[in-house]
XYZ file of C-alpha atoms in Angstrom:
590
model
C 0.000 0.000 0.000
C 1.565 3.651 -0.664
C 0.692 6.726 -0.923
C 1.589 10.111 -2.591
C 0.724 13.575 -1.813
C 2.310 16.110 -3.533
C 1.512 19.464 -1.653
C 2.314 22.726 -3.835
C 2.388 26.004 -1.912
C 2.247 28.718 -4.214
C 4.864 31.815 -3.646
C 7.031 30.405 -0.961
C 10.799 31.766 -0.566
C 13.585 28.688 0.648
C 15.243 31.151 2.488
C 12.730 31.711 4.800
C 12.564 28.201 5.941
C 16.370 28.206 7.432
C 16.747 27.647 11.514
C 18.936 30.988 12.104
C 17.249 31.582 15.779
C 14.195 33.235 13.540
C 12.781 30.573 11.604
C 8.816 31.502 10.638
C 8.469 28.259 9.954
C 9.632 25.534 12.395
C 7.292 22.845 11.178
C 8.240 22.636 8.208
C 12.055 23.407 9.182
C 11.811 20.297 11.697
C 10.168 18.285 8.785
C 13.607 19.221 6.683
C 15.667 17.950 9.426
C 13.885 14.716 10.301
C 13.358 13.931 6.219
C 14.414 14.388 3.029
C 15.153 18.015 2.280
C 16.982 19.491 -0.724
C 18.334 22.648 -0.223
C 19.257 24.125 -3.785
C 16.351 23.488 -5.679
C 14.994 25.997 -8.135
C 12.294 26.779 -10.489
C 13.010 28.038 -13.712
C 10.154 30.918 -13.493
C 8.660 33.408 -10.718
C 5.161 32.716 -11.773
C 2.989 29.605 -11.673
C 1.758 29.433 -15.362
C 5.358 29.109 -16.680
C 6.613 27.398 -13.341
C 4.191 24.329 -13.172
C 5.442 23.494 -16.753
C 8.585 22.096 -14.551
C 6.342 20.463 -11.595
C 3.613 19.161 -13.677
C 5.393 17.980 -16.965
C 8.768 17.279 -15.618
C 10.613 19.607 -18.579
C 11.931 22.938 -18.964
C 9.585 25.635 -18.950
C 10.251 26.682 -22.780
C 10.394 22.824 -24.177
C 7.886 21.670 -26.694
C 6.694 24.997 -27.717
C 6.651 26.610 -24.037
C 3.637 26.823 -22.259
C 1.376 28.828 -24.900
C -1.176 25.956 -24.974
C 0.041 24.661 -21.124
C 0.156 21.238 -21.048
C -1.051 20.299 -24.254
C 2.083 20.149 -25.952
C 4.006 18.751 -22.942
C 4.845 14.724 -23.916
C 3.428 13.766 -20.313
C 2.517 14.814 -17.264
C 3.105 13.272 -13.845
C -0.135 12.825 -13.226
C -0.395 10.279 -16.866
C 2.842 8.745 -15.606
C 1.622 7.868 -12.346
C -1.703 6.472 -13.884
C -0.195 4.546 -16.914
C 1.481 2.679 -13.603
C -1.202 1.857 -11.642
C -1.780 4.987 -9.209
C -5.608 6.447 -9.036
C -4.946 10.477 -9.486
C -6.642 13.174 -7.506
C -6.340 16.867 -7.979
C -8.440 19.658 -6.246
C -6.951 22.584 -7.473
C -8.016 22.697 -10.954
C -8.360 26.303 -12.428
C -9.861 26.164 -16.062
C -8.499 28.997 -17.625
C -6.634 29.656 -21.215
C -5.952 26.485 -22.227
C -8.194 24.230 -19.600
C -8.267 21.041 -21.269
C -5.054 20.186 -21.120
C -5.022 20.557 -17.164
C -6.881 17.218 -17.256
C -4.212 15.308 -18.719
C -3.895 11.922 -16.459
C -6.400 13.406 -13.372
C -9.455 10.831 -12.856
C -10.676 12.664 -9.585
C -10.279 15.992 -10.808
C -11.459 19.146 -9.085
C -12.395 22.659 -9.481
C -11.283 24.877 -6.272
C -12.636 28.159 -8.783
C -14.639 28.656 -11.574
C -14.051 29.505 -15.295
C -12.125 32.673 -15.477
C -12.460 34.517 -18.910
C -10.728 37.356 -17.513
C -7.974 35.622 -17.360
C -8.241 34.154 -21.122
C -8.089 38.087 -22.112
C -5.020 39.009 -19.682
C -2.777 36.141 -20.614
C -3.524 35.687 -24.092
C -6.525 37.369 -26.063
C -4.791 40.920 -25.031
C -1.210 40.222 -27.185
C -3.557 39.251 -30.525
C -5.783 42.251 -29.934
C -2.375 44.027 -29.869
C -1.433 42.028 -33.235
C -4.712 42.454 -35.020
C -4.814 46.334 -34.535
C -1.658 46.575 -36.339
C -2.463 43.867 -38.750
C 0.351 41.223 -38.069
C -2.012 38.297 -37.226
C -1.107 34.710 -39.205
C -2.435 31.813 -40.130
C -0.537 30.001 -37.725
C -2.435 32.389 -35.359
C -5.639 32.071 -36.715
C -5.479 28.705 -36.214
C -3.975 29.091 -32.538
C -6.775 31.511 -31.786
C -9.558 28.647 -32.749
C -7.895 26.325 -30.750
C -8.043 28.214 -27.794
C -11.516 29.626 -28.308
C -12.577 25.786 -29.102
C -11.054 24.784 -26.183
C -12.536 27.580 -23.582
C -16.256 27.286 -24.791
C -16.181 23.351 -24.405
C -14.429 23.818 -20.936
C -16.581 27.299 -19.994
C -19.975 24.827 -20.719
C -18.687 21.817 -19.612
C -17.853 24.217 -15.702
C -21.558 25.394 -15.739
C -23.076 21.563 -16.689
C -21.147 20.272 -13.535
C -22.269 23.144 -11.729
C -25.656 23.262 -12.224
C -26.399 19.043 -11.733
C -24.060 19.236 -8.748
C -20.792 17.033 -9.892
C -18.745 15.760 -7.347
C -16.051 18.070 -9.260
C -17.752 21.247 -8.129
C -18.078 19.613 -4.592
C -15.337 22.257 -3.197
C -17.014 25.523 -4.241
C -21.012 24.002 -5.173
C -22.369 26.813 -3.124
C -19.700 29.304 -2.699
C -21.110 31.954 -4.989
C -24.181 34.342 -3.549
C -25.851 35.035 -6.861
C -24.328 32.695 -10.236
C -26.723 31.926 -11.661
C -26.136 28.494 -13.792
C -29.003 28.033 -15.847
C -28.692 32.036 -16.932
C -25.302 31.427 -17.705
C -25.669 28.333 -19.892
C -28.158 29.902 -22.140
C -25.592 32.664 -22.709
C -22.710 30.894 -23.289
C -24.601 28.179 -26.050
C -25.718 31.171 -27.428
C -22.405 32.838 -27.639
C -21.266 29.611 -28.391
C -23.157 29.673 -31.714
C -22.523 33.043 -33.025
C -18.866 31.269 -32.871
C -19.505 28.317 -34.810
C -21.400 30.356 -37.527
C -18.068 32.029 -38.911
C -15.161 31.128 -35.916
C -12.402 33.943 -37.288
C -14.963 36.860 -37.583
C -16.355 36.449 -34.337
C -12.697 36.086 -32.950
C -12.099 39.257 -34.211
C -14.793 41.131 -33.182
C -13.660 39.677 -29.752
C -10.168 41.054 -30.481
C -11.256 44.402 -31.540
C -13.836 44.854 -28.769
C -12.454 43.342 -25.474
C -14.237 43.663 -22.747
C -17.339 45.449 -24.133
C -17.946 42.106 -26.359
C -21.005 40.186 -24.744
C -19.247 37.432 -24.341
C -17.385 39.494 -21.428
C -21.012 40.297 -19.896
C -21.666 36.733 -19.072
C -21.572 36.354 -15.175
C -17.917 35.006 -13.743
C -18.659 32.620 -11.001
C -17.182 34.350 -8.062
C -16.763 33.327 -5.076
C -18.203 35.333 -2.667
C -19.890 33.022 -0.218
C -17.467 30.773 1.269
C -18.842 31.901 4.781
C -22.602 30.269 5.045
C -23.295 31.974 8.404
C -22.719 36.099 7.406
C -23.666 36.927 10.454
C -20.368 36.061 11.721
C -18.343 38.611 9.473
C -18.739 41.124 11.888
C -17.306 39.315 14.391
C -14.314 38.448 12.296
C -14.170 41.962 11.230
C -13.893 42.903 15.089
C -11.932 40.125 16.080
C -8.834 41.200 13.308
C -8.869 44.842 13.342
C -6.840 45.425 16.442
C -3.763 43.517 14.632
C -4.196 45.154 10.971
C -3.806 48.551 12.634
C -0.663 47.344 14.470
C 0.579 45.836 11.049
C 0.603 49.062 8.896
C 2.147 51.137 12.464
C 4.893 48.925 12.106
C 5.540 48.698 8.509
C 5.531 52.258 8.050
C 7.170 52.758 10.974
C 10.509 50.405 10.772
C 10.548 50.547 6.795
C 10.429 54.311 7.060
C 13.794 53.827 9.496
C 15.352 50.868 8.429
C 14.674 49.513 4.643
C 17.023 52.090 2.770
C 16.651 52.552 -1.003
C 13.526 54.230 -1.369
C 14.329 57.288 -3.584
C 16.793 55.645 -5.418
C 14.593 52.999 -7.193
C 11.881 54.934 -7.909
C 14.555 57.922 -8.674
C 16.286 55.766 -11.392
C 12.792 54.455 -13.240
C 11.633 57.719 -13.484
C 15.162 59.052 -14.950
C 14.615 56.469 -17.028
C 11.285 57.508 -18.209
C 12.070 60.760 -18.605
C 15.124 59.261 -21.193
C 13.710 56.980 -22.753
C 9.625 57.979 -22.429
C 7.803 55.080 -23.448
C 4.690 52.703 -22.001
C 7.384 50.441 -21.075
C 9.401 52.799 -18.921
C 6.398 54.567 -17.701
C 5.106 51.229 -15.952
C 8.756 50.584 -15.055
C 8.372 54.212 -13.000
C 4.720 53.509 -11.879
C 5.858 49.763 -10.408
C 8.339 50.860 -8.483
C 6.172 53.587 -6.670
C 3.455 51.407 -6.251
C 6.565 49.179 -4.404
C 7.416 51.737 -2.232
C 4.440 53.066 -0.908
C 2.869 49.212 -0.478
C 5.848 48.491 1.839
C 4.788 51.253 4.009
C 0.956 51.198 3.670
C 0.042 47.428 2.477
C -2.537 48.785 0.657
C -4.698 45.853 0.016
C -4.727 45.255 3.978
C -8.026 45.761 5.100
C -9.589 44.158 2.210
C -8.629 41.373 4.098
C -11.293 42.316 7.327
C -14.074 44.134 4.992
C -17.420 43.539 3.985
C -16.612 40.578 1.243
C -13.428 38.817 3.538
C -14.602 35.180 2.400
C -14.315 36.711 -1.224
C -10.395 38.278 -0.998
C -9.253 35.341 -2.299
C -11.586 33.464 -4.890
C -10.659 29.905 -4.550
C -11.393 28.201 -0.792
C -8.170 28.330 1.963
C -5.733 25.657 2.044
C -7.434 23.833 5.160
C -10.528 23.396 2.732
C -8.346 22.028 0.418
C -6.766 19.668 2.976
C -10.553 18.895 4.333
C -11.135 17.731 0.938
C -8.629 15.405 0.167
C -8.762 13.656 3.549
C -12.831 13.129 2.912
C -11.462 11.773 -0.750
C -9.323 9.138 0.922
C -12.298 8.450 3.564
C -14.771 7.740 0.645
C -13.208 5.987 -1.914
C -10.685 4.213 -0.115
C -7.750 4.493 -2.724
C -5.100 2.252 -1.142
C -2.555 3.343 -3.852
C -2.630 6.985 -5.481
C -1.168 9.664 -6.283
C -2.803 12.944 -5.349
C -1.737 16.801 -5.522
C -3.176 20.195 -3.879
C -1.653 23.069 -4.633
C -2.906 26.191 -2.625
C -2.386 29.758 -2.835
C -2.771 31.231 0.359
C 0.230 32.906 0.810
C 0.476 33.992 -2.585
C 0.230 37.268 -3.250
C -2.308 39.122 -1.782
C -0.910 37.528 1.263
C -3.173 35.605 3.865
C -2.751 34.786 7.492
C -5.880 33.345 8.529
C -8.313 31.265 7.498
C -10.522 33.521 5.202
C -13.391 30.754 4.886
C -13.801 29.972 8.508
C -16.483 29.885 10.557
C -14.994 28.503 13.848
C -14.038 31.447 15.808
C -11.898 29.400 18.071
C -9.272 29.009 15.078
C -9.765 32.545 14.417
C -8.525 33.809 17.782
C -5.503 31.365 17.674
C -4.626 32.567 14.425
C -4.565 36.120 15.331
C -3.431 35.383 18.608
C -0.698 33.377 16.900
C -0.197 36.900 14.444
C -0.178 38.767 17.719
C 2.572 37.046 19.178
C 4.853 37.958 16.607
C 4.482 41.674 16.261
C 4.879 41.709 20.283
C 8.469 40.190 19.138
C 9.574 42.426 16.621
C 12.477 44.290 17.317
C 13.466 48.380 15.927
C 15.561 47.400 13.304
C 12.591 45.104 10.956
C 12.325 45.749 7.667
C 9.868 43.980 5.064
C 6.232 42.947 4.927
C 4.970 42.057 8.327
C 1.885 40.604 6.264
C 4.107 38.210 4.233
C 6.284 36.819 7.212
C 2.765 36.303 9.062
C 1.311 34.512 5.578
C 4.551 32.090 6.610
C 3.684 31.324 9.978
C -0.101 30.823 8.983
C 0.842 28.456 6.227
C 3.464 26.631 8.997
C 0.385 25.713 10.663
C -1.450 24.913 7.679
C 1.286 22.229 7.196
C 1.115 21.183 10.857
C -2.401 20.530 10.456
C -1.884 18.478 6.896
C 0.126 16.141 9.066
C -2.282 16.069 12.233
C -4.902 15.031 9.673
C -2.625 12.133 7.753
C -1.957 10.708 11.937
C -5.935 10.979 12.953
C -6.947 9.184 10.017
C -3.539 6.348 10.353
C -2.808 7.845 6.841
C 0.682 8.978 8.146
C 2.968 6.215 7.993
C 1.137 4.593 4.301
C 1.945 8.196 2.793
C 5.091 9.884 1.238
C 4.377 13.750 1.518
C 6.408 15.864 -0.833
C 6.231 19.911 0.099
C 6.973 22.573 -2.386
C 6.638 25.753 -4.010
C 5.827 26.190 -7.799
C 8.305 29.715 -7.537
C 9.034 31.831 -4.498
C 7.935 34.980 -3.677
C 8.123 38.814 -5.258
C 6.569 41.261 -2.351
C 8.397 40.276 0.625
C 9.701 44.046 1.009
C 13.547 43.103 1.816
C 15.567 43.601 -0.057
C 13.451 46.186 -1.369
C 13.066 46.009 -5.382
C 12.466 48.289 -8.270
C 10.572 45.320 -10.211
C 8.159 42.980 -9.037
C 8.047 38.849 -9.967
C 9.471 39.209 -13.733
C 13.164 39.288 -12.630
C 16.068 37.742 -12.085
C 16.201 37.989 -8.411
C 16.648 34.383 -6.310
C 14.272 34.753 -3.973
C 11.660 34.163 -6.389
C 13.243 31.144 -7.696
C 14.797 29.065 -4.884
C 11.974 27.037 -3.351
C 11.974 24.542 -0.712
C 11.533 20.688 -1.340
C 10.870 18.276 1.744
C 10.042 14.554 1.424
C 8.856 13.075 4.782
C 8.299 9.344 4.829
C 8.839 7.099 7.463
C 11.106 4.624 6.177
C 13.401 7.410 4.458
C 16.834 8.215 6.690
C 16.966 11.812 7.377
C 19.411 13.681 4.388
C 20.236 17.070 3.400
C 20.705 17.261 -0.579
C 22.952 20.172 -1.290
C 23.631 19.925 -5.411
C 21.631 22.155 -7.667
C 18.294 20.998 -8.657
C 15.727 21.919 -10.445
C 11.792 21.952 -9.915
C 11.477 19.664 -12.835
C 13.306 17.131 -11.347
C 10.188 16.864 -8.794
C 8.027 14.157 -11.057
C 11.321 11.847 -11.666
C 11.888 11.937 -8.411
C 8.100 11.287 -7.543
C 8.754 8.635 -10.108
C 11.859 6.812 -8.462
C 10.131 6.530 -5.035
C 6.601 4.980 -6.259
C 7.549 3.453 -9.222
C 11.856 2.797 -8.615
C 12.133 3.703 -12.731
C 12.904 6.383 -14.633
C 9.979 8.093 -17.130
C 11.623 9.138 -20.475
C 9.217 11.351 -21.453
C 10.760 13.371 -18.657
C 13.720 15.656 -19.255
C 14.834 16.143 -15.039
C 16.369 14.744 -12.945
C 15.741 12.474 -9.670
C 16.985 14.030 -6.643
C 18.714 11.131 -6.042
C 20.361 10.397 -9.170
C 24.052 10.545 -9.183
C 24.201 13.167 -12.184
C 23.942 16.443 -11.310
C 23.263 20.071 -13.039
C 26.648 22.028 -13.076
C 24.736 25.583 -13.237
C 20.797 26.033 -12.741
C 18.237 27.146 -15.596
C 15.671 29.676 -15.916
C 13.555 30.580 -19.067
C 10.417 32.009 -19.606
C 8.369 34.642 -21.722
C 8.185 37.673 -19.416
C 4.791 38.250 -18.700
C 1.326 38.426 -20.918
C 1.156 35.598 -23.660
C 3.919 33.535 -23.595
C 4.238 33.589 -27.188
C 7.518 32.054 -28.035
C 7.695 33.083 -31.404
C 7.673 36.898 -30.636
C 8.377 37.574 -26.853
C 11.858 38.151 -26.106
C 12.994 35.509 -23.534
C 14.660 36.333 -20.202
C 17.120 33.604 -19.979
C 20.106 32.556 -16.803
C 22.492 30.796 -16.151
C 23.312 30.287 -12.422
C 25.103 28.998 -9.432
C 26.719 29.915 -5.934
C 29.141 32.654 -7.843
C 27.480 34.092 -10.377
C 23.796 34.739 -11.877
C 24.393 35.813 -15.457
C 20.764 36.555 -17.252
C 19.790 37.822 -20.963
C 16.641 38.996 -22.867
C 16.779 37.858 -26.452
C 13.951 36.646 -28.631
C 14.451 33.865 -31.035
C 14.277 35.606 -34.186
C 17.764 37.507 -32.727
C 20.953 35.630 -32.907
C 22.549 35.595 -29.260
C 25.437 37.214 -28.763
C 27.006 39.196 -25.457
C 25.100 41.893 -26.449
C 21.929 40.342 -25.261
C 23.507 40.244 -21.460
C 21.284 42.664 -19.142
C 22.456 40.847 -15.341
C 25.509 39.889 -14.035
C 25.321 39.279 -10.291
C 28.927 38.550 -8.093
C 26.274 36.210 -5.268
C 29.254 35.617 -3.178
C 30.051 39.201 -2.483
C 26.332 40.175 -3.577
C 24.065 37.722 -2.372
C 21.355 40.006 -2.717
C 21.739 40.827 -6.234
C 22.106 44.666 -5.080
C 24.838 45.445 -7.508
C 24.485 44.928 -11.054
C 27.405 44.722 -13.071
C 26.124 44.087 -16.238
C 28.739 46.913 -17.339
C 31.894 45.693 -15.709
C 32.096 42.638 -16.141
C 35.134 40.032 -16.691
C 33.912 38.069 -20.136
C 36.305 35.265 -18.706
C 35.084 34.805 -16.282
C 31.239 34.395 -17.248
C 32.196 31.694 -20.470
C 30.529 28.870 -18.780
C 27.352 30.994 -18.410
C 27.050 32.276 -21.029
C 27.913 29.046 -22.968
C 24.613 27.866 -21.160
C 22.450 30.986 -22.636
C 23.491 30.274 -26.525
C 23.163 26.687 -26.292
C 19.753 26.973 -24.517
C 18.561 29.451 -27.136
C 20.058 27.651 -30.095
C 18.003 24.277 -28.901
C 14.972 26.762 -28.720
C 15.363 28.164 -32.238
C 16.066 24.620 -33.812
C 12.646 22.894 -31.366
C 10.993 25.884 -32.981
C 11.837 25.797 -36.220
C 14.153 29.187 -36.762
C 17.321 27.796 -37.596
């Protein structure tokens, strides 16, 4: 009998799991110690569409066309490998959005923790060929991208509101989580949307394209979740019961940051030199981020969205206990002596929680604060950072705590190899403070922890560079003790081993491969070395924008993209044109 639980936490930073006398999270830290615990692993991207290419398919973020088309493309997922070998799969965090379909690949218990997002289809794709059509450089190739992806969001989008509206175990997480959706409405709609479509597929793309957000199709109802809590009557309570702490929070991030957390002219000083040089959209938003930076470490200005009048609906898709809650029921009922199951949770990611949004049970609620409460009574005049984001750490601690409290009431425990994670680590954490947010080069959003606890494993610290894709081999040697080929990493504990670490990804927007430039790295424990080059550009040193010296500049304060010793960097750089020479020749350039 065995079991696997793969447990994703979205946005979490290794660093901050380290035992230096201030360790937010000494759960998981004593997990580290007592199991398996790698301790240079990294994702190739800070954000989870482009990151869970590595956890999901077990390959580089940009193989097999990138993640355009997410998974579709990829040549399997874990979930497929697990099942081809004899593992029922279970997923509850299934978000159907841009390319939804392909999420399915390999999950038999598969299920939704939100609803279909079409704001999200617009953002991360529809927006870049809006872009292309006004200015008339839309292909057939993209014509015939476009109808896939429009095919494949109507089936999904109808095939959501059909489960929804005859009460599928799939929508069993978030059934009645919505205060007014309206399913039968909002089937009619969509078939009749759905039509217009079919009648002439390009035209009506186009009219999409040209519109936006004024088409109908955007005045169809989004399933929002907005009714997690049943009992409302208890919001004021909560309200009351958190209000005391979020007015201590902002006194003490305005108050230290404004002391201690040096380098706020200078960022937003240089952007808006930089605008004023080079005026563009680009370098205007460059200017307007790193404001917004500044004045969010001293104000966290989403903060009491947290406590106000829609608290259960801050974050759209149910709290990790739910999630956790789930799953354990899953086991209870179907009684699945041998699978492999996944939740991935976003609690921490930004906008940061700290408590249970979704909860009724006002005794939790007064540990958790009390819990937050205990920590600001620690904190000492020379802070600096987000007091939200290192309370979002203890929070999810105890989420983790109570994962394992559940696996030992049910005598789960000891039949079940947890693996802990993060898809990519985490942008907002105020120190160091940055002049960019998530689509950088900056470590601490792509070092992320890895912890395997299972009770006939010896305790080991793996120190060698790894990579997040390595996470399904490995899953792979434990359960199955053999190698998938399909998959291009690593296991943890194979004897080969990466000399330098990866990362590659599109920036953000569409992650179209053909036309976004690509920020590329090479890396290790002496030097980051990173480029932006699209694949229509041959690479040269030209296309170097970071060069980061992490012994003496760990923080990646300094860089010296204009100083640098070309002898020194060979290696890395010898890792950027390779990796973008295989990218041109998988996508047909060269």
């Amino acid at each position: 009998m065995q079991r696997i639980l793969l447990f994703i936490i979205d946005s979490l930073n290794f660093s901050r799991l380290r035992d230096n006398g201030k360790s937010l999270m000494p759960f998981l830290y004593r997990l580290s110690r007592e199991g398996i615990s790698c301790e240079n692993m990294f994702s190739q991207a800070p954000y989870t569409e482009a990151a869970v290419m590595n956890i999901y398919c077990g390959q580089s973020v940009l193989e097999n066309g990138g993640y355009l088309k997410r998974f579709k493309c990829a040549k399997k997922t874990i979930f497929e490998a697990m099942k081809e070998n004899g593992y029922t799969t279970y997923y509850n965090s299934f978000q159907p959005q841009c390319f939804p379909s392909s999420l399915r690949r390999g999950i038999e218990y598969i299920y939704y923790n939100v609803g279909y997002d079409l704001g999200a289809l617009w953002s991360y794709r529809l927006y870049h060929y809006a872009l292309l059509l006004s200015k008339s450089e839309i292909t057939t190739e993209d014509n015939n991208d476009l109808i896939e992806i429009f095919d494949d969001n109507f089936s999904e989008w109808l095939l959501f509101v059909e489960n929804l509206i005859k009460h599928d175990e799939s929508c069993s997480m978030i059934q009645d989580n919505s205060k007014s959706y309206c399913g039968e409405a909002v089937m009619q709609a969509v078939k009749k949307e759905y039509q217009n479509y079919c009648e002439n597929k390009i035209d009506y793309i186009y009219e999409v394209l040209r519109k936006g957000k004024k088409h109908n199709i955007y005045k169809i109802p989004a399933f929002i979740q907005d009714l997690k809590i049943k009992n409302r009557g208890i919001m004021s309570s909560i309200t009351k019961l958190f209000k005391p702490l979020l007015k201590e929070i902002r006194k003490i991030d305005f108050k230290y940051n404004l002391k201690n957390n040096k380098g706020f002219v200078s960022g937003v000083c240089n952007n808006f030199v930089g605008f004023c040089k080079h005026p563009s959209n680009e370098t205007y938003k460059n200017f307007l981020k790193s404001l917004y930076i500044v004045v969010n470490v001293l104000f966290d200005l989403d903060l009491y969205q947290r406590i106000g009048l829609h608290l259960d609906g801050f974050k759209n898709a149910p709290s990790a206990r739910k999630h956790i809650d789930h799953y354990i029921d899953w086991v209870r009922n179907h009684k699945e002596e041998k699978h492999f199951a996944c939740i991935h949770v976003d609690d921490i990611h930004n906008p940061e929680e700290f408590f249970t949004y979704d909860s009724e049970d006002l005794s939790l609620l007064v540990k958790e604060r009390d819990d937050a409460m205990k920590y600001l009574g620690a904190i000492d005049n020379k802070y600096k950072g987000s007091v939200t984001h290192d309370l979002s750490l203890i929070f999810i601690d105890n989420i983790i705590k109570y994962l394992f409290e559940q696996l030992d009431n049910t005598d789960l425990l000891e039949s079940t190899t947890v693996l802990i994670t993060a898809d990519h680590g985490f942008s907002y954490a105020g120190y160091p403070l940055r002049d960019s947010l998530v689509t950088n080069l900056y470590l601490e959003n792509y070092r992320v922890p890895f912890v395997i606890v299972n009770s006939g494993f010896a305790p080991r610290i793996i120190d060698k560079i790894c990579l997040t894709k390595d996470i399904p081999s490995t899953i792979c040697d434990i359960a199955l003790n053999k190698k998938i080929p399909e998959f291009s990493g690593l296991s943890v504990f194979s004897e080969k081993e990466y000399e330098r670490a990866t990362i590659e990804y599109c920036g953000g927007g569409c992650p179209d491969i053909r036309r976004r430039k690509l920020k590329l790295a090479s890396h290790d424990s002496n030097f980051l070395v990173g480029a932006l080059c699209s694949l229509e550009e041959d690479f040269d040193w030209s296309k170097i924008t970071e060069v980061y010296d992490l012994i003496n500049d760990p923080l990646q304060k300094n860089n010296l993209v204009k100083e640098y010793n070309k002898a020194m960097l060979v290696p890395y750089f010898e890792d950027l044109f390779n990796r973008h020479s295989e990218l041109r020749r998988e996508n047909y350039i060269d």
